[in-house]
């Protein structure tokens, strides 16, 4: 299997070459040259497999530069009941007639990002050992991504993590989750500033090519193809749990921010999994909902990007969206470049409303969308508690609200549960007047000793800290 860039760069790469890379050299995103097709006989065979083996089968179609026995061992080591809480790994439960919740957030940091990041940690360790190389991951987080990365990379050989976060701005629970890690290779850096300052620092350090090369700086952001690929697996696992045979369509609703999660659903659908509809759920930051309603993709400025009660969906642009648009325009790289480089670069938007391709977003590709407000999420949290004695987090509440707007009788609607409510306790308290119960292993974590350094919002200070801690 070879990978190409959405922007038309002539090079083709194999999986392990792009594993440790971010963007393609021309600024595009990597995609497989074609989507492997899965027929009904294969689906029938896969239906009975435990999650780790299903993961191995799907990953094998995209990874041909890791020996199968090694890849199988990596999957088996990643997807265990010990790490994800149940043998099913992503158990499905019916909430009401035809509406299901697929639990993706029972990993170490209680958000769905663990599903991919835990595999990435094992893949990185494996590949770095094979190359005799090291990687220093530099990131910026306001919560979920940073903790998922740290829990995936802790104790891994050849990897260090330097994670910046805005000092004092994460929830006490999120701070405790990250700062209580005592592993030598995990470095928490609290920056005196806001999240944008952290992101600017990461950019400044990455743009210093000499420093980047010398200290082997890398990232684990959501455009990484391996993360997306790992997420394809739970669409198959959800499908098998929601159906008794492989001729039945299923729809999925996905709380979305950077379009990574739902893009994995798109890949599963392109492979032939019988997905009828992919519902993109957004919050007040409705860049994606606007596109699927109107055909106009309009990147938001800072002043237009809202801080909401589903903060992991607070985006100004959706960094994985380019992958879908590449397929939408028939994999025409020149066309894609015009949209993402020229139109977005010059005017901050592009408009496909008059283009036949746009009709295919809903038609051929099965996309629909919805948006929710803070009041909608509170209402869903209350209603789900009252009618089903089930607590959902505000991101999953975005999903439930969107799902109900697109239900078709007879077609199971699977809503992806992207976080556990305890991570967003303040909103649960606002909705219900009380804190959600806390999983046992997180009791009292706020009182644990913290491992964190405080640095000014200055790239030079962060570089000096990395240099000091790299020997
Ligand atoms: C990251 C995240 C999302 C958004 O996922 P994307 O892949 O960026 O679309 C939704 N919910 C939660 C809880 C998240 O952590």
Short mmCIF file of C-alpha atoms and ligand atoms in Angstrom, two decimals:
data_model
loop_
_atom_site.label_atom_id
_atom_site.label_comp_id
_atom_site.label_asym_id
_atom_site.label_seq_id
_atom_site.Cartn_x
_atom_site.Cartn_y
_atom_site.Cartn_z
CA UNK A 1 0.00 0.00 0.00
CA UNK A 2 1.34 3.40 -1.01
CA UNK A 3 0.34 6.79 0.32
CA UNK A 4 -0.04 10.01 -1.65
CA UNK A 5 -0.44 13.66 -0.74
CA UNK A 6 -3.80 15.37 -1.27
CA UNK A 7 -1.93 18.25 -2.94
CA UNK A 8 -0.41 16.16 -5.70
CA UNK A 9 3.25 15.73 -4.67
CA UNK A 10 4.71 13.02 -6.96
CA UNK A 11 6.33 10.97 -4.17
CA UNK A 12 4.65 7.82 -2.89
CA UNK A 13 5.39 6.58 0.62
CA UNK A 14 4.86 3.51 2.73
CA UNK A 15 3.13 3.41 6.09
CA UNK A 16 6.19 3.55 8.37
CA UNK A 17 7.59 6.51 6.44
CA UNK A 18 4.52 8.62 7.15
CA UNK A 19 4.00 7.23 10.67
CA UNK A 20 6.46 9.70 12.22
CA UNK A 21 5.67 12.56 9.83
CA UNK A 22 3.02 15.26 9.94
CA UNK A 23 2.12 17.00 6.71
CA UNK A 24 3.35 15.87 3.30
CA UNK A 25 6.22 18.01 1.91
CA UNK A 26 3.76 20.05 -0.17
CA UNK A 27 1.56 20.81 2.83
CA UNK A 28 -1.03 18.18 1.90
CA UNK A 29 -2.34 15.28 3.97
CA UNK A 30 -1.49 11.65 3.36
CA UNK A 31 -4.10 9.21 2.09
CA UNK A 32 -3.83 5.67 0.75
CA UNK A 33 -3.66 5.48 -3.05
CA UNK A 34 -6.91 3.55 -2.94
CA UNK A 35 -9.25 2.23 -0.27
CA UNK A 36 -9.05 -1.56 0.11
CA UNK A 37 -12.47 -3.11 -0.55
CA UNK A 38 -14.07 -5.40 1.96
CA UNK A 39 -16.62 -7.89 0.59
CA UNK A 40 -19.44 -9.64 2.44
CA UNK A 41 -17.42 -12.83 2.93
CA UNK A 42 -14.72 -10.82 4.71
CA UNK A 43 -17.30 -8.97 6.79
CA UNK A 44 -18.78 -12.32 7.78
CA UNK A 45 -15.37 -13.55 8.87
CA UNK A 46 -14.60 -10.37 10.81
CA UNK A 47 -17.93 -10.26 12.64
CA UNK A 48 -16.83 -12.88 15.17
CA UNK A 49 -13.37 -11.48 15.85
CA UNK A 50 -12.26 -9.98 19.15
CA UNK A 51 -11.38 -6.27 18.85
CA UNK A 52 -7.57 -6.67 18.75
CA UNK A 53 -7.82 -9.22 15.93
CA UNK A 54 -10.28 -7.08 14.00
CA UNK A 55 -7.82 -4.20 14.37
CA UNK A 56 -5.04 -6.40 13.02
CA UNK A 57 -7.11 -7.43 9.98
CA UNK A 58 -8.03 -3.85 9.09
CA UNK A 59 -4.56 -2.42 9.76
CA UNK A 60 -2.99 -5.19 7.65
CA UNK A 61 -4.80 -3.84 4.59
CA UNK A 62 -2.96 -0.53 5.01
CA UNK A 63 0.39 -1.54 6.54
CA UNK A 64 2.72 -3.79 4.56
CA UNK A 65 6.05 -2.69 6.00
CA UNK A 66 5.65 -4.23 9.45
CA UNK A 67 5.84 -8.05 9.59
CA UNK A 68 2.32 -9.44 10.25
CA UNK A 69 3.36 -11.23 13.44
CA UNK A 70 4.74 -7.96 14.86
CA UNK A 71 1.65 -5.97 13.87
CA UNK A 72 -0.57 -8.60 15.43
CA UNK A 73 1.43 -8.42 18.67
CA UNK A 74 1.18 -4.61 18.69
CA UNK A 75 -2.62 -4.78 18.32
CA UNK A 76 -2.89 -7.45 21.03
CA UNK A 77 -0.77 -5.37 23.39
CA UNK A 78 -2.82 -2.21 22.73
CA UNK A 79 -6.44 -3.32 22.86
CA UNK A 80 -6.79 -5.12 26.18
CA UNK A 81 -9.60 -5.23 28.72
CA UNK A 82 -7.06 -4.03 31.26
CA UNK A 83 -6.51 -0.74 29.37
CA UNK A 84 -10.05 -0.24 27.97
CA UNK A 85 -12.15 -1.66 30.76
CA UNK A 86 -14.11 -4.39 28.93
CA UNK A 87 -13.47 -7.34 26.62
CA UNK A 88 -15.57 -5.64 23.93
CA UNK A 89 -13.22 -2.59 24.13
CA UNK A 90 -15.99 -0.43 22.54
CA UNK A 91 -19.24 -1.85 24.00
CA UNK A 92 -22.49 -0.73 22.38
CA UNK A 93 -25.66 -0.15 24.36
CA UNK A 94 -29.14 0.68 23.17
CA UNK A 95 -30.37 3.90 24.67
CA UNK A 96 -33.82 3.98 23.15
CA UNK A 97 -35.48 2.21 20.26
CA UNK A 98 -32.96 2.32 17.40
CA UNK A 99 -30.50 4.73 19.09
CA UNK A 100 -27.24 3.32 20.42
CA UNK A 101 -24.23 4.69 22.27
CA UNK A 102 -20.86 3.23 21.33
CA UNK A 103 -18.47 3.66 24.28
CA UNK A 104 -15.11 4.90 23.04
CA UNK A 105 -13.99 6.59 26.21
CA UNK A 106 -13.07 3.93 28.70
CA UNK A 107 -9.34 4.18 28.02
CA UNK A 108 -6.77 5.71 30.38
CA UNK A 109 -7.83 9.37 29.89
CA UNK A 110 -11.58 8.82 29.47
CA UNK A 111 -11.86 10.28 25.96
CA UNK A 112 -11.97 8.57 22.57
CA UNK A 113 -8.52 9.86 21.62
CA UNK A 114 -7.07 6.98 23.64
CA UNK A 115 -8.40 4.56 21.00
CA UNK A 116 -5.84 5.79 18.48
CA UNK A 117 -3.17 7.27 20.71
CA UNK A 118 -2.58 4.04 22.64
CA UNK A 119 -1.81 2.28 19.35
CA UNK A 120 0.35 5.18 18.20
CA UNK A 121 2.47 4.88 21.36
CA UNK A 122 3.19 1.23 20.64
CA UNK A 123 3.80 1.85 16.92
CA UNK A 124 6.23 4.70 17.70
CA UNK A 125 8.18 2.62 20.20
CA UNK A 126 8.38 -0.26 17.72
CA UNK A 127 9.47 1.83 14.75
CA UNK A 128 11.95 3.98 16.67
CA UNK A 129 13.63 0.86 18.09
CA UNK A 130 13.81 -0.63 14.60
CA UNK A 131 15.53 2.53 13.32
CA UNK A 132 17.66 2.99 16.43
CA UNK A 133 16.26 6.50 16.62
CA UNK A 134 14.54 8.82 19.07
CA UNK A 135 11.66 11.29 18.90
CA UNK A 136 10.78 14.29 21.04
CA UNK A 137 7.10 15.02 20.77
CA UNK A 138 6.24 18.66 21.25
CA UNK A 139 2.59 19.56 21.63
CA UNK A 140 0.11 22.14 22.81
CA UNK A 141 -3.04 21.10 24.60
CA UNK A 142 -6.06 22.56 26.27
CA UNK A 143 -7.04 19.13 27.58
CA UNK A 144 -7.92 15.87 25.83
CA UNK A 145 -5.14 15.52 23.25
CA UNK A 146 -2.28 16.22 25.62
CA UNK A 147 -3.37 13.78 28.26
CA UNK A 148 -4.12 11.05 25.69
CA UNK A 149 -0.63 11.54 24.20
CA UNK A 150 1.07 11.46 27.60
CA UNK A 151 -0.71 8.30 28.74
CA UNK A 152 0.13 6.65 25.42
CA UNK A 153 3.83 7.60 25.45
CA UNK A 154 4.63 7.26 29.17
CA UNK A 155 7.48 4.86 29.77
CA UNK A 156 7.95 4.24 26.03
CA UNK A 157 11.57 3.82 24.92
CA UNK A 158 12.93 6.35 22.44
CA UNK A 159 10.11 8.85 23.00
CA UNK A 160 9.91 11.97 25.15
CA UNK A 161 6.87 14.20 25.40
CA UNK A 162 7.05 17.95 25.96
CA UNK A 163 3.47 19.10 26.39
CA UNK A 164 2.67 22.78 26.77
CA UNK A 165 -0.63 23.89 28.28
CA UNK A 166 -1.97 27.29 29.39
CA UNK A 167 -1.15 27.69 33.08
CA UNK A 168 -4.23 27.39 35.28
CA UNK A 169 -6.72 27.10 32.41
CA UNK A 170 -7.42 23.39 32.28
CA UNK A 171 -9.97 21.89 34.66
CA UNK A 172 -8.51 20.67 37.99
CA UNK A 173 -9.28 17.10 36.88
CA UNK A 174 -7.45 17.52 33.56
CA UNK A 175 -4.46 19.14 35.27
CA UNK A 176 -4.30 16.35 37.81
CA UNK A 177 -4.52 13.70 35.06
CA UNK A 178 -1.49 15.10 33.28
CA UNK A 179 0.63 16.56 36.05
CA UNK A 180 0.43 13.51 38.32
CA UNK A 181 2.40 11.42 35.80
CA UNK A 182 5.83 10.82 37.28
CA UNK A 183 7.41 9.17 34.24
CA UNK A 184 10.88 10.44 33.34
CA UNK A 185 10.00 10.82 29.66
CA UNK A 186 6.91 13.00 30.22
CA UNK A 187 7.43 16.75 30.60
CA UNK A 188 4.53 19.04 31.45
CA UNK A 189 5.17 22.68 30.66
CA UNK A 190 2.65 25.19 32.01
CA UNK A 191 2.91 28.34 29.91
CA UNK A 192 2.01 31.72 31.38
CA UNK A 193 -0.57 32.55 28.72
CA UNK A 194 -3.49 31.11 26.78
CA UNK A 195 -3.81 28.09 24.49
CA UNK A 196 -2.92 30.17 21.39
CA UNK A 197 0.41 31.11 23.02
CA UNK A 198 1.15 27.41 23.43
CA UNK A 199 0.30 26.74 19.79
CA UNK A 200 2.46 29.68 18.66
CA UNK A 201 5.39 28.27 20.63
CA UNK A 202 5.00 24.84 19.02
CA UNK A 203 4.91 26.51 15.59
CA UNK A 204 7.96 28.68 16.32
CA UNK A 205 10.00 25.71 17.54
CA UNK A 206 8.95 23.56 14.57
CA UNK A 207 9.85 26.37 12.16
CA UNK A 208 13.40 26.45 13.53
CA UNK A 209 14.54 23.68 11.20
CA UNK A 210 18.03 23.43 12.71
CA UNK A 211 16.62 22.92 16.18
CA UNK A 212 13.93 20.60 14.89
CA UNK A 213 16.47 18.33 13.22
CA UNK A 214 19.01 18.41 16.04
CA UNK A 215 16.44 17.48 18.68
CA UNK A 216 14.27 15.28 16.43
CA UNK A 217 11.08 17.20 17.19
CA UNK A 218 7.82 15.55 16.13
CA UNK A 219 4.10 15.88 16.83
CA UNK A 220 1.10 13.63 17.36
CA UNK A 221 -1.65 15.89 16.05
CA UNK A 222 -4.90 14.73 14.56
CA UNK A 223 -3.71 14.80 10.92
CA UNK A 224 -1.48 11.77 11.58
CA UNK A 225 -2.71 9.00 9.27
CA UNK A 226 -2.00 6.24 11.81
CA UNK A 227 -4.38 7.88 14.28
CA UNK A 228 -7.10 8.06 11.69
CA UNK A 229 -6.53 4.47 10.63
CA UNK A 230 -6.81 3.20 14.21
CA UNK A 231 -10.19 4.91 14.42
CA UNK A 232 -11.56 3.07 11.38
CA UNK A 233 -11.64 -0.12 13.45
CA UNK A 234 -14.37 0.96 15.86
CA UNK A 235 -16.78 1.76 13.03
CA UNK A 236 -16.59 -1.91 12.04
CA UNK A 237 -16.87 -3.00 15.68
CA UNK A 238 -19.90 -0.74 16.18
CA UNK A 239 -21.52 -1.99 12.99
CA UNK A 240 -21.16 -5.64 14.01
CA UNK A 241 -22.67 -4.96 17.44
CA UNK A 242 -25.63 -3.04 16.02
CA UNK A 243 -26.59 -5.67 13.43
CA UNK A 244 -27.14 -9.41 13.23
CA UNK A 245 -26.10 -9.72 9.57
CA UNK A 246 -24.03 -7.84 7.02
CA UNK A 247 -26.84 -6.74 4.71
CA UNK A 248 -28.24 -4.16 7.14
CA UNK A 249 -27.31 -0.47 6.89
CA UNK A 250 -26.29 1.46 10.01
CA UNK A 251 -25.82 5.22 10.51
CA UNK A 252 -23.30 6.92 12.79
CA UNK A 253 -23.39 10.32 14.47
CA UNK A 254 -20.01 11.78 15.36
CA UNK A 255 -19.31 14.76 17.68
CA UNK A 256 -16.80 16.57 15.49
CA UNK A 257 -14.05 19.15 15.73
CA UNK A 258 -11.06 18.56 13.48
CA UNK A 259 -12.99 16.01 11.38
CA UNK A 260 -10.59 13.20 12.34
CA UNK A 261 -13.12 10.91 13.94
CA UNK A 262 -15.81 11.21 11.27
CA UNK A 263 -13.17 11.01 8.52
CA UNK A 264 -12.35 7.53 9.84
CA UNK A 265 -16.06 6.73 9.35
CA UNK A 266 -15.79 7.99 5.79
CA UNK A 267 -12.83 5.65 5.21
CA UNK A 268 -14.79 2.70 6.65
CA UNK A 269 -17.69 3.54 4.34
CA UNK A 270 -15.37 3.83 1.32
CA UNK A 271 -14.06 0.35 2.17
CA UNK A 272 -17.57 -1.01 1.78
CA UNK A 273 -18.89 -1.09 5.34
CA UNK A 274 -22.68 -0.63 4.94
CA UNK A 275 -22.92 2.80 6.53
CA UNK A 276 -25.98 4.70 5.36
CA UNK A 277 -25.38 8.14 6.86
CA UNK A 278 -22.52 9.86 8.67
CA UNK A 279 -23.95 12.69 10.75
CA UNK A 280 -21.41 15.40 11.59
CA UNK A 281 -22.41 16.96 14.92
CA UNK A 282 -20.96 20.37 15.72
CA UNK A 283 -21.44 22.86 18.54
CA UNK A 284 -21.65 26.65 18.14
CA UNK A 285 -18.38 26.40 16.18
CA UNK A 286 -20.27 25.25 13.13
CA UNK A 287 -17.72 25.48 10.30
CA UNK A 288 -18.55 21.93 9.26
CA UNK A 289 -22.32 22.16 9.68
CA UNK A 290 -22.27 25.28 7.52
CA UNK A 291 -20.39 23.43 4.79
CA UNK A 292 -22.72 20.45 4.70
CA UNK A 293 -25.78 22.74 4.70
CA UNK A 294 -24.56 25.31 2.18
CA UNK A 295 -21.46 24.10 0.32
CA UNK A 296 -19.44 27.03 1.70
CA UNK A 297 -16.39 26.24 3.81
CA UNK A 298 -15.48 29.35 5.76
CA UNK A 299 -12.59 29.29 8.23
CA UNK A 300 -13.30 31.35 11.35
CA UNK A 301 -11.09 34.01 12.90
CA UNK A 302 -10.14 34.01 16.59
CA UNK A 303 -12.95 36.45 17.43
CA UNK A 304 -15.42 34.11 15.72
CA UNK A 305 -14.28 30.99 17.55
CA UNK A 306 -16.36 30.40 20.65
CA UNK A 307 -15.38 28.84 23.95
CA UNK A 308 -18.15 26.33 24.57
CA UNK A 309 -19.14 23.62 27.01
CA UNK A 310 -17.92 21.01 24.49
CA UNK A 311 -14.40 22.47 24.26
CA UNK A 312 -12.80 19.62 22.31
CA UNK A 313 -15.00 20.63 19.38
CA UNK A 314 -14.05 24.33 19.53
CA UNK A 315 -12.27 24.75 16.23
CA UNK A 316 -11.79 27.57 13.74
CA UNK A 317 -10.98 25.18 10.88
CA UNK A 318 -11.14 21.40 10.65
CA UNK A 319 -7.63 20.11 9.98
CA UNK A 320 -8.68 16.72 8.51
CA UNK A 321 -11.41 18.12 6.26
CA UNK A 322 -9.00 18.31 3.30
CA UNK A 323 -8.94 14.51 3.18
CA UNK A 324 -12.68 14.30 2.58
CA UNK A 325 -12.73 17.17 0.08
CA UNK A 326 -10.00 15.36 -1.91
CA UNK A 327 -12.37 12.41 -2.35
CA UNK A 328 -15.32 14.76 -2.93
CA UNK A 329 -13.63 16.44 -5.92
CA UNK A 330 -12.77 13.06 -7.40
CA UNK A 331 -9.17 13.05 -6.08
CA UNK A 332 -8.28 15.93 -8.39
CA UNK A 333 -5.16 17.30 -6.65
CA UNK A 334 -4.99 20.46 -8.78
CA UNK A 335 -8.58 21.27 -7.89
CA UNK A 336 -7.90 20.51 -4.23
CA UNK A 337 -4.89 22.81 -4.25
CA UNK A 338 -6.90 25.62 -5.72
CA UNK A 339 -9.50 25.28 -2.94
CA UNK A 340 -7.15 24.87 0.03
CA UNK A 341 -4.14 26.93 -1.05
CA UNK A 342 -5.56 29.68 -3.26
CA UNK A 343 -9.15 30.16 -2.10
CA UNK A 344 -8.59 29.54 1.61
CA UNK A 345 -5.25 31.36 1.51
CA UNK A 346 -6.60 34.45 -0.23
CA UNK A 347 -10.15 34.78 1.05
CA UNK A 348 -10.42 32.34 3.96
CA UNK A 349 -13.22 30.36 2.34
CA UNK A 350 -14.26 28.34 -0.67
CA UNK A 351 -17.65 27.78 -2.18
CA UNK A 352 -18.77 24.50 -3.73
CA UNK A 353 -22.49 25.30 -3.59
CA UNK A 354 -22.85 25.48 -7.38
CA UNK A 355 -20.65 22.47 -8.00
CA UNK A 356 -22.09 19.03 -8.81
CA UNK A 357 -19.45 17.61 -6.45
CA UNK A 358 -21.22 19.22 -3.50
CA UNK A 359 -24.44 17.29 -4.19
CA UNK A 360 -22.38 14.14 -3.73
CA UNK A 361 -21.42 15.02 -0.14
CA UNK A 362 -24.90 13.97 0.94
CA UNK A 363 -25.61 11.65 -1.98
CA UNK A 364 -22.71 9.42 -2.80
CA UNK A 365 -20.81 10.03 0.46
CA UNK A 366 -23.75 9.96 2.88
CA UNK A 367 -22.90 13.05 4.94
CA UNK A 368 -25.43 15.03 6.96
CA UNK A 369 -24.87 17.52 9.76
CA UNK A 370 -26.38 19.38 12.70
CA UNK A 371 -25.37 21.93 15.28
CA UNK A 372 -26.17 22.32 18.95
CA UNK A 373 -26.08 25.14 21.49
CA UNK A 374 -25.17 25.11 25.16
CA UNK A 375 -28.87 25.06 26.04
CA UNK A 376 -29.42 22.04 23.73
CA UNK A 377 -26.60 20.13 25.44
CA UNK A 378 -27.93 20.86 28.92
CA UNK A 379 -31.39 19.70 27.80
CA UNK A 380 -29.99 16.45 26.34
CA UNK A 381 -27.94 15.75 29.49
CA UNK A 382 -31.05 16.24 31.67
CA UNK A 383 -33.32 14.24 29.39
CA UNK A 384 -30.86 11.34 29.07
CA UNK A 385 -30.45 11.22 32.83
CA UNK A 386 -34.18 11.38 33.48
CA UNK A 387 -35.43 8.93 30.87
CA UNK A 388 -32.56 6.45 30.69
CA UNK A 389 -30.68 6.97 33.99
CA UNK A 390 -27.58 7.53 31.87
CA UNK A 391 -25.09 10.37 32.16
CA UNK A 392 -23.51 11.71 28.98
CA UNK A 393 -20.78 14.30 28.59
CA UNK A 394 -21.45 17.54 26.66
CA UNK A 395 -19.70 16.28 23.48
CA UNK A 396 -21.78 13.11 23.39
CA UNK A 397 -24.82 15.31 24.08
CA UNK A 398 -24.00 17.26 20.89
CA UNK A 399 -24.08 13.89 19.14
CA UNK A 400 -27.41 12.76 20.59
CA UNK A 401 -29.09 16.00 19.62
CA UNK A 402 -27.79 15.70 16.04
CA UNK A 403 -28.64 12.00 15.79
CA UNK A 404 -32.31 12.56 16.60
CA UNK A 405 -32.59 14.98 13.69
CA UNK A 406 -31.49 12.32 11.21
CA UNK A 407 -33.05 9.07 12.38
CA UNK A 408 -34.55 6.84 9.70
CA UNK A 409 -36.90 4.12 10.99
CA UNK A 410 -35.36 0.67 10.70
CA UNK A 411 -31.76 1.93 10.47
CA UNK A 412 -29.83 1.72 13.74
CA UNK A 413 -28.28 5.09 14.66
CA UNK A 414 -25.01 4.70 16.54
CA UNK A 415 -23.84 7.79 18.45
CA UNK A 416 -20.15 7.79 19.29
CA UNK A 417 -19.59 8.54 22.97
CA UNK A 418 -16.40 10.61 22.85
CA UNK A 419 -15.76 11.34 26.55
CA UNK A 420 -16.97 10.38 30.00
CA UNK A 421 -19.00 12.97 31.94
CA UNK A 422 -16.49 13.22 34.80
CA UNK A 423 -14.08 15.03 32.46
CA UNK A 424 -16.58 17.85 32.11
CA UNK A 425 -18.01 17.89 35.61
CA UNK A 426 -18.81 21.62 35.69
CA UNK A 427 -21.32 21.29 32.84
CA UNK A 428 -22.86 18.19 34.43
CA UNK A 429 -23.27 20.15 37.67
CA UNK A 430 -24.91 22.97 35.73
CA UNK A 431 -27.34 20.54 34.10
CA UNK A 432 -28.11 18.23 37.01
CA UNK A 433 -26.96 19.97 40.18
CA UNK A 434 -24.48 17.26 41.06
CA UNK A 435 -21.12 15.84 40.08
CA UNK A 436 -21.00 12.61 38.09
CA UNK A 437 -19.51 9.60 39.83
CA UNK A 438 -15.77 9.23 39.36
CA UNK A 439 -14.13 5.97 38.25
CA UNK A 440 -12.22 4.48 41.18
CA UNK A 441 -8.77 4.89 39.70
CA UNK A 442 -9.27 8.66 39.55
CA UNK A 443 -10.36 9.16 43.15
CA UNK A 444 -8.25 11.79 44.87
CA UNK A 445 -5.94 12.45 41.89
CA UNK A 446 -6.00 16.21 42.56
CA UNK A 447 -4.02 15.56 45.76
CA UNK A 448 -1.19 13.62 44.08
CA UNK A 449 2.25 15.23 43.70
CA UNK A 450 2.53 17.23 40.46
CA UNK A 451 5.35 17.13 37.93
CA UNK A 452 5.21 20.36 35.92
CA UNK A 453 7.47 23.31 35.14
CA UNK A 454 6.21 26.82 34.61
CA UNK A 455 7.71 28.78 31.71
CA UNK A 456 6.95 32.19 30.15
CA UNK A 457 5.20 32.33 26.76
CA UNK A 458 8.53 32.37 24.96
CA UNK A 459 9.72 29.84 22.40
CA UNK A 460 13.38 30.35 23.40
CA UNK A 461 12.62 29.35 26.99
CA UNK A 462 10.87 26.18 25.77
CA UNK A 463 13.78 25.35 23.44
CA UNK A 464 16.25 25.75 26.29
CA UNK A 465 14.14 23.44 28.45
CA UNK A 466 13.97 20.79 25.71
CA UNK A 467 17.74 21.00 25.12
CA UNK A 468 18.42 20.57 28.84
CA UNK A 469 16.21 17.51 29.09
CA UNK A 470 17.37 15.64 26.02
CA UNK A 471 20.47 13.88 27.30
C1 LIG B 1 -11.17 15.47 20.05
C2 LIG B 1 -12.57 15.33 20.53
C3 LIG B 1 -13.67 15.51 19.65
C4 LIG B 1 -13.49 15.92 18.20
O1 LIG B 1 -12.93 14.92 17.43
P1 LIG B 1 -12.32 15.25 15.97
O2 LIG B 1 -11.61 14.03 15.57
O3 LIG B 1 -11.37 16.42 16.19
O4 LIG B 1 -13.44 15.63 15.09
C5 LIG B 1 -14.95 15.30 20.15
N1 LIG B 1 -15.16 14.97 21.45
C6 LIG B 1 -14.13 14.81 22.32
C7 LIG B 1 -14.44 14.46 23.73
C8 LIG B 1 -12.80 14.97 21.89
O5 LIG B 1 -11.79 14.81 22.76
#
